[in-house]
PDB file of C-alpha atoms in Angstrom:
ATOM      1  CA  LYS T   1       9.022 -14.088 -12.465  1.00  0.00           C
ATOM      2  CA  ALA T   2       8.477  -9.857 -13.541  1.00  0.00           C
ATOM      3  CA  GLY T   3       7.351  -7.908 -11.183  1.00  0.00           C
ATOM      4  CA  VAL T   4       4.080  -5.633 -11.820  1.00  0.00           C
ATOM      5  CA  THR T   5       4.828  -3.461 -14.429  1.00  0.00           C
ATOM      6  CA  GLN T   6       3.029  -0.024 -14.721  1.00  0.00           C
ATOM      7  CA  THR T   7       3.397   2.387 -17.935  1.00  0.00           C
ATOM      8  CA  PRO T   8       3.890   5.130 -18.561  1.00  0.00           C
ATOM      9  CA  ARG T   9       5.866   5.745 -15.302  1.00  0.00           C
ATOM     10  CA  TYR T  10       5.259   9.476 -16.089  1.00  0.00           C
ATOM     11  CA  LEU T  11       2.783  11.542 -17.488  1.00  0.00           C
ATOM     12  CA  ILE T  12       1.827  15.259 -17.985  1.00  0.00           C
ATOM     13  CA  LYS T  13      -1.552  16.103 -18.703  1.00  0.00           C
ATOM     14  CA  THR T  14      -3.635  19.522 -18.179  1.00  0.00           C
ATOM     15  CA  ARG T  15      -7.271  20.356 -16.469  1.00  0.00           C
ATOM     16  CA  GLY T  16     -10.055  18.758 -18.844  1.00  0.00           C
ATOM     17  CA  GLN T  17      -8.488  15.787 -20.104  1.00  0.00           C
ATOM     18  CA  GLN T  18      -8.401  12.475 -19.729  1.00  0.00           C
ATOM     19  CA  VAL T  19      -5.849   9.789 -19.121  1.00  0.00           C
ATOM     20  CA  THR T  20      -5.756   5.904 -19.254  1.00  0.00           C
ATOM     21  CA  LEU T  21      -3.182   4.122 -17.105  1.00  0.00           C
ATOM     22  CA  SER T  22      -1.665   0.695 -17.124  1.00  0.00           C
ATOM     23  CA  CYS T  23      -1.323  -2.326 -15.248  1.00  0.00           C
ATOM     24  CA  SER T  24       0.536  -5.417 -16.009  1.00  0.00           C
ATOM     25  CA  PRO T  25       0.422  -8.318 -12.896  1.00  0.00           C
ATOM     26  CA  ILE T  26       2.764 -10.734 -12.006  1.00  0.00           C
ATOM     27  CA  SER T  27       1.966 -13.576 -14.271  1.00  0.00           C
ATOM     28  CA  GLY T  28      -0.889 -15.872 -12.510  1.00  0.00           C
ATOM     29  CA  HIS T  29      -1.697 -12.918 -10.496  1.00  0.00           C
ATOM     30  CA  ARG T  30      -5.804 -12.368 -10.809  1.00  0.00           C
ATOM     31  CA  SER T  31      -6.314  -9.777  -8.179  1.00  0.00           C
ATOM     32  CA  VAL T  32      -5.057  -6.224  -9.390  1.00  0.00           C
ATOM     33  CA  SER T  33      -5.729  -3.056  -7.439  1.00  0.00           C
ATOM     34  CA  TRP T  34      -4.970   0.449  -7.616  1.00  0.00           C
ATOM     35  CA  TYR T  35      -4.347   3.071  -5.050  1.00  0.00           C
ATOM     36  CA  GLN T  36      -3.449   6.710  -5.196  1.00  0.00           C
ATOM     37  CA  GLN T  37      -0.687   8.381  -2.957  1.00  0.00           C
ATOM     38  CA  THR T  38      -0.804  11.693  -2.385  1.00  0.00           C
ATOM     39  CA  PRO T  39       1.521  14.139   0.403  1.00  0.00           C
ATOM     40  CA  GLY T  40      -1.904  15.413   1.747  1.00  0.00           C
ATOM     41  CA  GLN T  41      -4.043  12.038   1.625  1.00  0.00           C
ATOM     42  CA  GLY T  42      -1.378   9.535   1.790  1.00  0.00           C
ATOM     43  CA  LEU T  43      -2.337   6.057   0.252  1.00  0.00           C
ATOM     44  CA  GLN T  44      -5.749   5.587  -0.819  1.00  0.00           C
ATOM     45  CA  PHE T  45      -7.388   2.563  -2.158  1.00  0.00           C
ATOM     46  CA  LEU T  46      -9.414   2.991  -5.254  1.00  0.00           C
ATOM     47  CA  PHE T  47     -10.710  -0.154  -6.796  1.00  0.00           C
ATOM     48  CA  GLU T  48      -9.830  -3.574  -7.468  1.00  0.00           C
ATOM     49  CA  TYR T  49     -10.603  -6.036  -9.847  1.00  0.00           C
ATOM     50  CA  PHE T  50     -10.659  -9.997  -9.993  1.00  0.00           C
ATOM     51  CA  SER T  51     -11.200 -12.038 -12.701  1.00  0.00           C
ATOM     52  CA  GLU T  52     -12.908  -8.493 -15.346  1.00  0.00           C
ATOM     53  CA  THR T  53     -15.124  -7.694 -12.028  1.00  0.00           C
ATOM     54  CA  GLN T  54     -14.488  -4.702  -9.682  1.00  0.00           C
ATOM     55  CA  ARG T  55     -14.800  -6.655  -6.399  1.00  0.00           C
ATOM     56  CA  ASN T  56     -14.070  -3.196  -4.297  1.00  0.00           C
ATOM     57  CA  LYS T  57     -14.240  -0.090  -4.710  1.00  0.00           C
ATOM     58  CA  GLY T  58     -13.306   3.134  -2.537  1.00  0.00           C
ATOM     59  CA  ASN T  59     -14.473   6.549  -2.397  1.00  0.00           C
ATOM     60  CA  PHE T  60     -13.797   7.995  -5.381  1.00  0.00           C
ATOM     61  CA  PRO T  61     -16.015  10.096  -7.551  1.00  0.00           C
ATOM     62  CA  GLY T  62     -17.228   8.248 -10.586  1.00  0.00           C
ATOM     63  CA  ARG T  63     -14.375  10.420 -13.224  1.00  0.00           C
ATOM     64  CA  PHE T  64     -11.858   7.346 -11.718  1.00  0.00           C
ATOM     65  CA  SER T  65     -13.122   3.864 -13.522  1.00  0.00           C
ATOM     66  CA  GLY T  66     -10.807   0.993 -13.963  1.00  0.00           C
ATOM     67  CA  ARG T  67     -11.133  -2.107 -16.332  1.00  0.00           C
ATOM     68  CA  GLN T  68      -9.683  -5.737 -16.127  1.00  0.00           C
ATOM     69  CA  PHE T  69      -8.934  -7.419 -19.439  1.00  0.00           C
ATOM     70  CA  SER T  70      -8.782 -11.675 -19.187  1.00  0.00           C
ATOM     71  CA  ASN T  71      -5.245 -11.880 -19.328  1.00  0.00           C
ATOM     72  CA  SER T  72      -5.580  -9.912 -15.568  1.00  0.00           C
ATOM     73  CA  ARG T  73      -4.009  -6.820 -17.714  1.00  0.00           C
ATOM     74  CA  SER T  74      -6.110  -3.544 -16.013  1.00  0.00           C
ATOM     75  CA  GLU T  75      -6.444  -0.180 -16.619  1.00  0.00           C
ATOM     76  CA  MET T  76      -7.726   3.022 -15.081  1.00  0.00           C
ATOM     77  CA  ASN T  77      -8.755   5.924 -16.667  1.00  0.00           C
ATOM     78  CA  VAL T  78      -9.188   9.667 -15.039  1.00  0.00           C
ATOM     79  CA  SER T  79     -11.877  11.424 -16.957  1.00  0.00           C
ATOM     80  CA  THR T  80     -12.200  15.129 -17.154  1.00  0.00           C
ATOM     81  CA  LEU T  81      -8.749  15.779 -14.800  1.00  0.00           C
ATOM     82  CA  GLU T  82      -8.299  17.728 -11.906  1.00  0.00           C
ATOM     83  CA  LEU T  83      -5.109  19.683 -10.733  1.00  0.00           C
ATOM     84  CA  GLY T  84      -6.136  17.594  -7.315  1.00  0.00           C
ATOM     85  CA  ASP T  85      -5.837  14.276  -8.998  1.00  0.00           C
ATOM     86  CA  SER T  86      -1.988  15.078  -9.542  1.00  0.00           C
ATOM     87  CA  ALA T  87      -0.117  11.870  -7.758  1.00  0.00           C
ATOM     88  CA  LEU T  88       1.330   8.740  -7.626  1.00  0.00           C
ATOM     89  CA  TYR T  89      -0.939   5.714  -8.711  1.00  0.00           C
ATOM     90  CA  LEU T  90      -0.156   2.454  -7.621  1.00  0.00           C
ATOM     91  CA  CYS T  91      -1.260  -0.641  -8.996  1.00  0.00           C
ATOM     92  CA  ALA T  92      -0.920  -4.120  -6.827  1.00  0.00           C
ATOM     93  CA  SER T  93      -1.424  -7.749  -7.546  1.00  0.00           C
ATOM     94  CA  SER T  94      -1.988 -11.085  -5.761  1.00  0.00           C
ATOM     95  CA  PRO T  95      -2.995 -14.487  -6.984  1.00  0.00           C
ATOM     96  CA  ARG T  96      -6.170 -14.496  -5.579  1.00  0.00           C
ATOM     97  CA  VAL T  97      -8.926 -11.871  -3.274  1.00  0.00           C
ATOM     98  CA  GLY T  98      -9.145 -13.064  -0.396  1.00  0.00           C
ATOM     99  CA  GLY T  99      -7.465 -10.396   1.429  1.00  0.00           C
ATOM    100  CA  THR T 100      -4.882 -12.431   2.903  1.00  0.00           C
ATOM    101  CA  ASP T 101      -2.412 -12.884  -0.012  1.00  0.00           C
ATOM    102  CA  THR T 102       1.121 -10.560  -0.171  1.00  0.00           C
ATOM    103  CA  GLN T 103      -0.082  -7.611  -2.465  1.00  0.00           C
ATOM    104  CA  TYR T 104       3.166  -6.673  -4.744  1.00  0.00           C
ATOM    105  CA  PHE T 105       3.323  -3.302  -5.684  1.00  0.00           C
ATOM    106  CA  GLY T 106       4.868  -1.864  -8.929  1.00  0.00           C
ATOM    107  CA  PRO T 107       6.659   1.337  -9.173  1.00  0.00           C
ATOM    108  CA  GLY T 108       3.863   3.424  -9.839  1.00  0.00           C
ATOM    109  CA  THR T 109       2.722   6.294 -12.616  1.00  0.00           C
ATOM    110  CA  ARG T 110       3.430   9.316 -11.795  1.00  0.00           C
ATOM    111  CA  LEU T 111       0.704  11.582 -12.844  1.00  0.00           C
ATOM    112  CA  THR T 112       0.711  15.629 -12.418  1.00  0.00           C
ATOM    113  CA  VAL T 113      -2.040  17.751 -13.502  1.00  0.00           C
ATOM    114  CA  LEU T 114      -1.479  21.136 -14.453  1.00  0.00           C
TER     115      LEU T 114
ATOM    116  CA  ALA Y   1     -15.028   0.674   7.855  1.00  0.00           C
ATOM    117  CA  GLN Y   2     -11.200   0.792   9.025  1.00  0.00           C
ATOM    118  CA  SER Y   3      -9.004   3.155  10.231  1.00  0.00           C
ATOM    119  CA  VAL Y   4      -5.316   3.183  10.871  1.00  0.00           C
ATOM    120  CA  THR Y   5      -3.004   5.844  12.939  1.00  0.00           C
ATOM    121  CA  GLN Y   6       0.571   5.476  12.917  1.00  0.00           C
ATOM    122  CA  LEU Y   7       1.335   7.715  16.066  1.00  0.00           C
ATOM    123  CA  ASP Y   8       4.856   8.741  14.667  1.00  0.00           C
ATOM    124  CA  SER Y   9       5.176  10.970  11.428  1.00  0.00           C
ATOM    125  CA  GLN Y  10       9.290  10.515  11.889  1.00  0.00           C
ATOM    126  CA  VAL Y  11      11.479   8.292  14.234  1.00  0.00           C
ATOM    127  CA  PRO Y  12      15.156   9.489  14.152  1.00  0.00           C
ATOM    128  CA  VAL Y  13      17.359   6.603  15.623  1.00  0.00           C
ATOM    129  CA  PHE Y  14      21.217   5.653  15.753  1.00  0.00           C
ATOM    130  CA  GLU Y  15      22.188   2.309  14.156  1.00  0.00           C
ATOM    131  CA  GLU Y  16      22.824  -0.522  16.167  1.00  0.00           C
ATOM    132  CA  ALA Y  17      19.876   1.164  18.218  1.00  0.00           C
ATOM    133  CA  PRO Y  18      16.547  -0.534  18.974  1.00  0.00           C
ATOM    134  CA  VAL Y  19      13.264   0.807  17.146  1.00  0.00           C
ATOM    135  CA  GLU Y  20       9.098   0.648  17.851  1.00  0.00           C
ATOM    136  CA  LEU Y  21       7.066   2.410  15.325  1.00  0.00           C
ATOM    137  CA  ARG Y  22       3.565   2.462  16.480  1.00  0.00           C
ATOM    138  CA  CYS Y  23       0.189   1.532  14.771  1.00  0.00           C
ATOM    139  CA  ASN Y  24      -3.098   1.414  16.546  1.00  0.00           C
ATOM    140  CA  TYR Y  25      -6.365   0.634  14.268  1.00  0.00           C
ATOM    141  CA  SER Y  26      -9.948   0.780  14.849  1.00  0.00           C
ATOM    142  CA  SER Y  27     -12.322  -1.345  12.429  1.00  0.00           C
ATOM    143  CA  SER Y  28     -15.848  -2.617  13.376  1.00  0.00           C
ATOM    144  CA  VAL Y  29     -14.950  -6.422  12.203  1.00  0.00           C
ATOM    145  CA  SER Y  30     -12.158  -8.370  12.413  1.00  0.00           C
ATOM    146  CA  VAL Y  31      -9.510  -7.344  10.651  1.00  0.00           C
ATOM    147  CA  TYR Y  32      -5.950  -8.616   9.066  1.00  0.00           C
ATOM    148  CA  LEU Y  33      -2.575  -6.486   9.844  1.00  0.00           C
ATOM    149  CA  PHE Y  34       0.300  -5.426   7.780  1.00  0.00           C
ATOM    150  CA  TRP Y  35       3.374  -3.858   7.529  1.00  0.00           C
ATOM    151  CA  TYR Y  36       4.603  -2.787   4.491  1.00  0.00           C
ATOM    152  CA  VAL Y  37       7.797  -0.562   3.909  1.00  0.00           C
ATOM    153  CA  GLN Y  38       8.788   1.929   1.170  1.00  0.00           C
ATOM    154  CA  TYR Y  39      12.698   2.215   0.522  1.00  0.00           C
ATOM    155  CA  PRO Y  40      13.881   5.272  -1.371  1.00  0.00           C
ATOM    156  CA  ASN Y  41      13.152   5.092  -5.140  1.00  0.00           C
ATOM    157  CA  GLN Y  42      11.485   1.769  -4.547  1.00  0.00           C
ATOM    158  CA  GLY Y  43       8.308   0.397  -4.562  1.00  0.00           C
ATOM    159  CA  LEU Y  44       6.216  -0.464  -1.200  1.00  0.00           C
ATOM    160  CA  GLN Y  45       7.146  -3.969  -0.099  1.00  0.00           C
ATOM    161  CA  LEU Y  46       5.651  -6.766   2.401  1.00  0.00           C
ATOM    162  CA  LEU Y  47       7.516  -6.859   5.506  1.00  0.00           C
ATOM    163  CA  LEU Y  48       5.284  -8.537   7.613  1.00  0.00           C
ATOM    164  CA  LYS Y  49       1.504 -10.055   8.340  1.00  0.00           C
ATOM    165  CA  TYR Y  50      -0.700 -11.193  11.120  1.00  0.00           C
ATOM    166  CA  LEU Y  51      -3.447 -12.848   9.730  1.00  0.00           C
ATOM    167  CA  SER Y  52      -4.558 -15.291  12.823  1.00  0.00           C
ATOM    168  CA  GLY Y  53      -2.184 -17.558  15.554  1.00  0.00           C
ATOM    169  CA  SER Y  54       0.592 -16.517  17.482  1.00  0.00           C
ATOM    170  CA  THR Y  55       0.099 -12.552  18.201  1.00  0.00           C
ATOM    171  CA  LEU Y  56       4.189 -12.149  18.048  1.00  0.00           C
ATOM    172  CA  VAL Y  57       4.821 -12.106  13.863  1.00  0.00           C
ATOM    173  CA  LYS Y  58       8.391 -11.785  12.490  1.00  0.00           C
ATOM    174  CA  GLY Y  59       9.054 -10.855   9.242  1.00  0.00           C
ATOM    175  CA  ILE Y  60      11.884  -9.493   6.695  1.00  0.00           C
ATOM    176  CA  ASN Y  61      15.271  -8.099   7.792  1.00  0.00           C
ATOM    177  CA  GLY Y  62      14.961  -9.089  11.057  1.00  0.00           C
ATOM    178  CA  PHE Y  63      11.240  -7.289  12.143  1.00  0.00           C
ATOM    179  CA  GLU Y  64       9.148  -8.159  14.101  1.00  0.00           C
ATOM    180  CA  ALA Y  65       5.602  -7.081  15.206  1.00  0.00           C
ATOM    181  CA  GLU Y  66       3.162  -7.832  18.177  1.00  0.00           C
ATOM    182  CA  PHE Y  67      -0.688  -7.723  17.557  1.00  0.00           C
ATOM    183  CA  ASN Y  68      -3.101  -6.743  20.697  1.00  0.00           C
ATOM    184  CA  LYS Y  69      -6.417  -6.908  20.320  1.00  0.00           C
ATOM    185  CA  SER Y  70      -7.520  -5.561  23.493  1.00  0.00           C
ATOM    186  CA  GLN Y  71      -5.495  -2.397  22.476  1.00  0.00           C
ATOM    187  CA  THR Y  72      -6.062  -2.548  18.766  1.00  0.00           C
ATOM    188  CA  SER Y  73      -2.254  -2.182  18.362  1.00  0.00           C
ATOM    189  CA  PHE Y  74       0.397  -3.438  15.582  1.00  0.00           C
ATOM    190  CA  HIS Y  75       3.541  -1.754  16.782  1.00  0.00           C
ATOM    191  CA  LEU Y  76       6.862  -2.617  14.917  1.00  0.00           C
ATOM    192  CA  ARG Y  77       9.998  -3.555  16.411  1.00  0.00           C
ATOM    193  CA  LYS Y  78      13.665  -3.975  15.622  1.00  0.00           C
ATOM    194  CA  PRO Y  79      16.125  -4.866  18.133  1.00  0.00           C
ATOM    195  CA  SER Y  80      19.117  -3.436  16.353  1.00  0.00           C
ATOM    196  CA  VAL Y  81      18.577  -0.681  12.949  1.00  0.00           C
ATOM    197  CA  HIS Y  82      20.864  -0.701  10.419  1.00  0.00           C
ATOM    198  CA  ILE Y  83      21.461   2.539   7.996  1.00  0.00           C
ATOM    199  CA  SER Y  84      19.988   0.272   5.463  1.00  0.00           C
ATOM    200  CA  ASP Y  85      16.507  -0.097   7.272  1.00  0.00           C
ATOM    201  CA  THR Y  86      16.259   3.985   6.191  1.00  0.00           C
ATOM    202  CA  ALA Y  87      12.273   4.069   4.658  1.00  0.00           C
ATOM    203  CA  GLU Y  88       9.318   4.751   5.044  1.00  0.00           C
ATOM    204  CA  TYR Y  89       7.224   2.264   7.106  1.00  0.00           C
ATOM    205  CA  PHE Y  90       3.194   1.834   6.368  1.00  0.00           C
ATOM    206  CA  CYS Y  91       0.720   0.155   9.022  1.00  0.00           C
ATOM    207  CA  VAL Y  92      -2.484  -1.740   7.076  1.00  0.00           C
ATOM    208  CA  VAL Y  93      -5.321  -3.519   7.486  1.00  0.00           C
ATOM    209  CA  ALA Y  94      -7.784  -5.418   5.363  1.00  0.00           C
ATOM    210  CA  PRO Y  95     -11.328  -6.066   6.752  1.00  0.00           C
ATOM    211  CA  GLN Y  96     -11.491 -10.124   6.614  1.00  0.00           C
ATOM    212  CA  GLY Y  97     -13.876 -11.177   3.885  1.00  0.00           C
ATOM    213  CA  GLY Y  98     -13.490  -7.661   2.624  1.00  0.00           C
ATOM    214  CA  GLY Y  99     -10.843  -8.853  -0.556  1.00  0.00           C
ATOM    215  CA  ASN Y 100      -8.044  -7.238  -1.050  1.00  0.00           C
ATOM    216  CA  LYS Y 101      -9.584  -3.705   0.122  1.00  0.00           C
ATOM    217  CA  LEU Y 102      -5.934  -2.182   2.330  1.00  0.00           C
ATOM    218  CA  THR Y 103      -6.437   1.322   4.653  1.00  0.00           C
ATOM    219  CA  PHE Y 104      -2.891   2.572   4.859  1.00  0.00           C
ATOM    220  CA  GLY Y 105      -1.637   4.586   7.815  1.00  0.00           C
ATOM    221  CA  THR Y 106      -0.163   7.921   7.122  1.00  0.00           C
ATOM    222  CA  GLY Y 107       3.314   6.275   7.372  1.00  0.00           C
ATOM    223  CA  THR Y 108       6.406   6.530   9.771  1.00  0.00           C
ATOM    224  CA  GLN Y 109       9.557   8.070   8.148  1.00  0.00           C
ATOM    225  CA  LEU Y 110      12.185   5.691   9.708  1.00  0.00           C
ATOM    226  CA  LYS Y 111      15.591   7.921   9.532  1.00  0.00           C
ATOM    227  CA  VAL Y 112      18.829   5.466  10.729  1.00  0.00           C
ATOM    228  CA  GLU Y 113      22.100   7.758  11.462  1.00  0.00           C
ATOM    229  CA  LEU Y 114      25.655   6.627  12.084  1.00  0.00           C
TER     230      LEU Y 114
END
């Protein structure tokens, strides 16, 4: 099976712009979660989607949003980018939403905000 | 809410020596516990997980961890490390019934030297 894929792998934006990141889960996985990884804050949970519905949300401002499509692919959007949004954004997929399944992580999208 | 403390940010160790990476957690609800590893230039992958039952869990690559409820700890051990174990190790918790909302520790960089 192909692993979790994320596109693009690298992205450079300027402050005030918006960005959309994409995640394709492992085939058959219906839960997709997003995480932000920075040197200062570490890995932080953004949100989780299952069957096109947001099931969990972390403590991020409303500028961070996401959605999931009927084929389980997910996108996250960050509007009005700030310098502090520079980070590695990781997507993870699992078959279910129960919390006991292994999360399979993608390679990440490295976002740099100038 | 949950929090995870990894007591050592870096652990240097010689090859074939034993190692223990320490992890303590705090939670108002019961949790599932995980250790994930991030090898250089690779994505995060699951080492092992504790869901219930025996408090000693075995994972991949010879790693094991012991859940101690009274001390709220989940320390990771390996009796003899190899150069290829050099990586960053994350202790992770997920609330039972809380979906896939993972809370990560700050990570421990394990550096295995010859």
